[in-house]
Amino acid sequence: MVPDSAEPGRGRSWGIKKLALTAVIAVAAIIVGGLFTFGLDTFLSPARAKQDDKNQDTIENAKEAFAWRLAPALDDDEPWESWEIDRTLTTQEREKLENLDGTKKATVWEFVRGLQGRRVRGIAAIYTLQLTSEKQKSVLITKISANVTRCWDSKARTLLSDGTGGSEGWDEIHFNLETNGAAAAPLGYTEVEPGQVPEEIPYKKAISLGNTQSPGLLSMTPYMRGSQDCEWQLVLNYNVNSGEMQSQTINQDSSGKKLMVYGLTRTNVESWAWTGPPPEYPGWSHSKY
């Protein structure tokens, strides 16, 4: 006897149907899963966005408002043209000075530096200030002022000059420290009325930082007409994103040295001025006052 058998092709057809059904279920599962994920993501997105904003604000608020670098305009090796020493010269030192060529400023500066002397006046009195900020928010410096913190009578007893002189020019910011906190002049010198001196011009221009803005280097000149020498400090008023007004006080340069200003007049000193090379000129001219 021959046993009953399945209809021809039935097993193959059923297998194909099973595969198709499995594929449909898998696709449906993927679609449902995707919709669920999309829906969940959509549901959680506002909360996630708020958390991201909070994290960004935390990072932003942790950044300092601005960084500063303050340094003398002259580096250590630039000789300049006027110097002073806190004692009178010995006989041997006078002889050495008289044999120096005053036109060779580097040689004179080497001599003065060896006696613990310093460069004074003009460019030697100027500081350069650099301000930068990593904040994305706007940082606005609205006022720059300065005041003395400690003064004493000048110890200078010897003055030297190569005699070239030259006109005096005002820089972007300057301070008459005898007025104890004078307002800064505008950034960028502008024409003034006849007879008006630069320190009488009000401070008119703010400094914008943050969001990649930087003003570059600002030149600052503190000065005192008297004979005293003083330590002084710089005060910057600022706000972040038009918020509460804050202040930053700087009383040292970037190398840790106190900010100094030397009086423009001197008394009870010996003065040495270069008049020109002998024999046509006397060389170093000596006087007391």
Short mmCIF file of C-alpha atoms in Angstrom, two decimals, residues 64-160:
data_model
loop_
_atom_site.label_atom_id
_atom_site.label_comp_id
_atom_site.label_asym_id
_atom_site.label_seq_id
_atom_site.Cartn_x
_atom_site.Cartn_y
_atom_site.Cartn_z
CA GLU A 64 36.73 84.21 34.74
CA ALA A 65 35.30 87.40 33.29
CA PHE A 66 38.58 88.31 31.63
CA ALA A 67 42.31 87.69 31.81
CA TRP A 68 44.89 90.47 31.84
CA ARG A 69 48.54 90.90 31.09
CA LEU A 70 50.29 94.05 32.30
CA ALA A 71 53.94 94.71 31.53
CA PRO A 72 56.40 97.61 31.15
CA ALA A 73 56.54 98.92 27.59
CA LEU A 74 60.34 98.54 27.56
CA ASP A 75 61.82 95.09 27.88
CA ASP A 76 64.86 94.56 30.09
CA ASP A 77 67.40 95.04 27.31
CA GLU A 78 66.08 98.25 25.74
CA PRO A 79 68.42 101.05 26.90
CA TRP A 80 66.18 104.15 26.61
CA GLU A 81 67.68 107.64 27.08
CA SER A 82 67.29 108.79 30.70
CA TRP A 83 68.23 107.01 33.90
CA GLU A 84 68.63 107.55 37.64
CA ILE A 85 70.64 105.97 40.44
CA ASP A 86 69.88 106.09 44.18
CA ARG A 87 73.35 107.31 45.17
CA THR A 88 76.10 109.58 43.92
CA LEU A 89 78.90 108.16 41.81
CA THR A 90 82.29 107.34 43.23
CA THR A 91 85.43 108.90 41.74
CA GLN A 92 86.13 105.72 39.78
CA GLU A 93 82.53 105.55 38.51
CA ARG A 94 82.65 109.18 37.38
CA GLU A 95 85.84 108.52 35.44
CA LYS A 96 84.24 105.47 33.83
CA LEU A 97 81.12 107.45 32.87
CA GLU A 98 83.18 110.31 31.40
CA ASN A 99 84.90 107.79 29.12
CA LEU A 100 81.59 106.36 27.85
CA ASP A 101 80.23 107.42 24.47
CA GLY A 102 76.79 108.85 25.27
CA THR A 103 75.49 108.02 21.81
CA LYS A 104 75.83 104.32 22.62
CA LYS A 105 72.76 104.01 24.82
CA ALA A 106 73.16 100.29 25.39
CA THR A 107 76.59 100.89 26.90
CA VAL A 108 75.24 103.61 29.20
CA TRP A 109 72.33 101.37 30.26
CA GLU A 110 74.75 98.55 31.04
CA PHE A 111 76.73 100.97 33.24
CA VAL A 112 73.58 102.22 35.02
CA ARG A 113 72.10 98.75 35.46
CA GLY A 114 75.35 97.60 37.04
CA LEU A 115 74.79 100.27 39.72
CA GLN A 116 71.17 99.12 40.32
CA GLY A 117 69.88 102.16 38.45
CA ARG A 118 66.64 102.38 36.46
CA ARG A 119 65.21 103.91 33.33
CA VAL A 120 62.77 106.79 33.90
CA ARG A 121 60.31 109.06 32.10
CA GLY A 122 58.92 108.83 28.60
CA ILE A 123 58.53 105.30 27.26
CA ALA A 124 60.20 103.98 30.40
CA ALA A 125 57.12 105.07 32.38
CA ILE A 126 54.59 103.34 30.10
CA TYR A 127 52.82 100.06 30.82
CA THR A 128 51.01 97.94 28.23
CA LEU A 129 47.74 96.26 29.16
CA GLN A 130 46.24 93.32 27.27
CA LEU A 131 42.69 92.14 28.04
CA THR A 132 41.14 88.90 26.75
CA SER A 133 38.10 86.80 27.62
CA GLU A 134 37.06 83.21 26.88
CA LYS A 135 33.45 83.91 27.76
CA GLN A 136 30.71 83.67 25.14
CA LYS A 137 28.72 86.27 27.02
CA SER A 138 29.51 89.95 26.58
CA VAL A 139 31.99 91.46 29.04
CA LEU A 140 32.03 95.26 29.15
CA ILE A 141 34.73 97.25 30.93
CA THR A 142 33.10 100.60 31.61
CA LYS A 143 35.78 102.46 33.57
CA ILE A 144 39.52 102.34 34.13
CA SER A 145 40.99 104.33 37.00
CA ALA A 146 44.13 104.37 39.11
CA ASN A 147 45.25 105.52 42.53
CA VAL A 148 48.41 105.54 44.59
CA THR A 149 48.79 103.11 47.48
CA ARG A 150 52.12 104.18 49.00
CA CYS A 151 54.54 107.08 48.40
CA TRP A 152 57.96 108.17 49.65
CA ASP A 153 60.49 110.90 48.93
CA SER A 154 62.65 110.08 45.95
CA LYS A 155 65.91 108.31 46.70
CA ALA A 156 67.45 109.36 43.37
CA ARG A 157 70.82 111.10 43.78
CA THR A 158 72.20 110.81 40.25
CA LEU A 159 70.42 111.59 36.97
CA LEU A 160 71.79 110.72 33.54
#
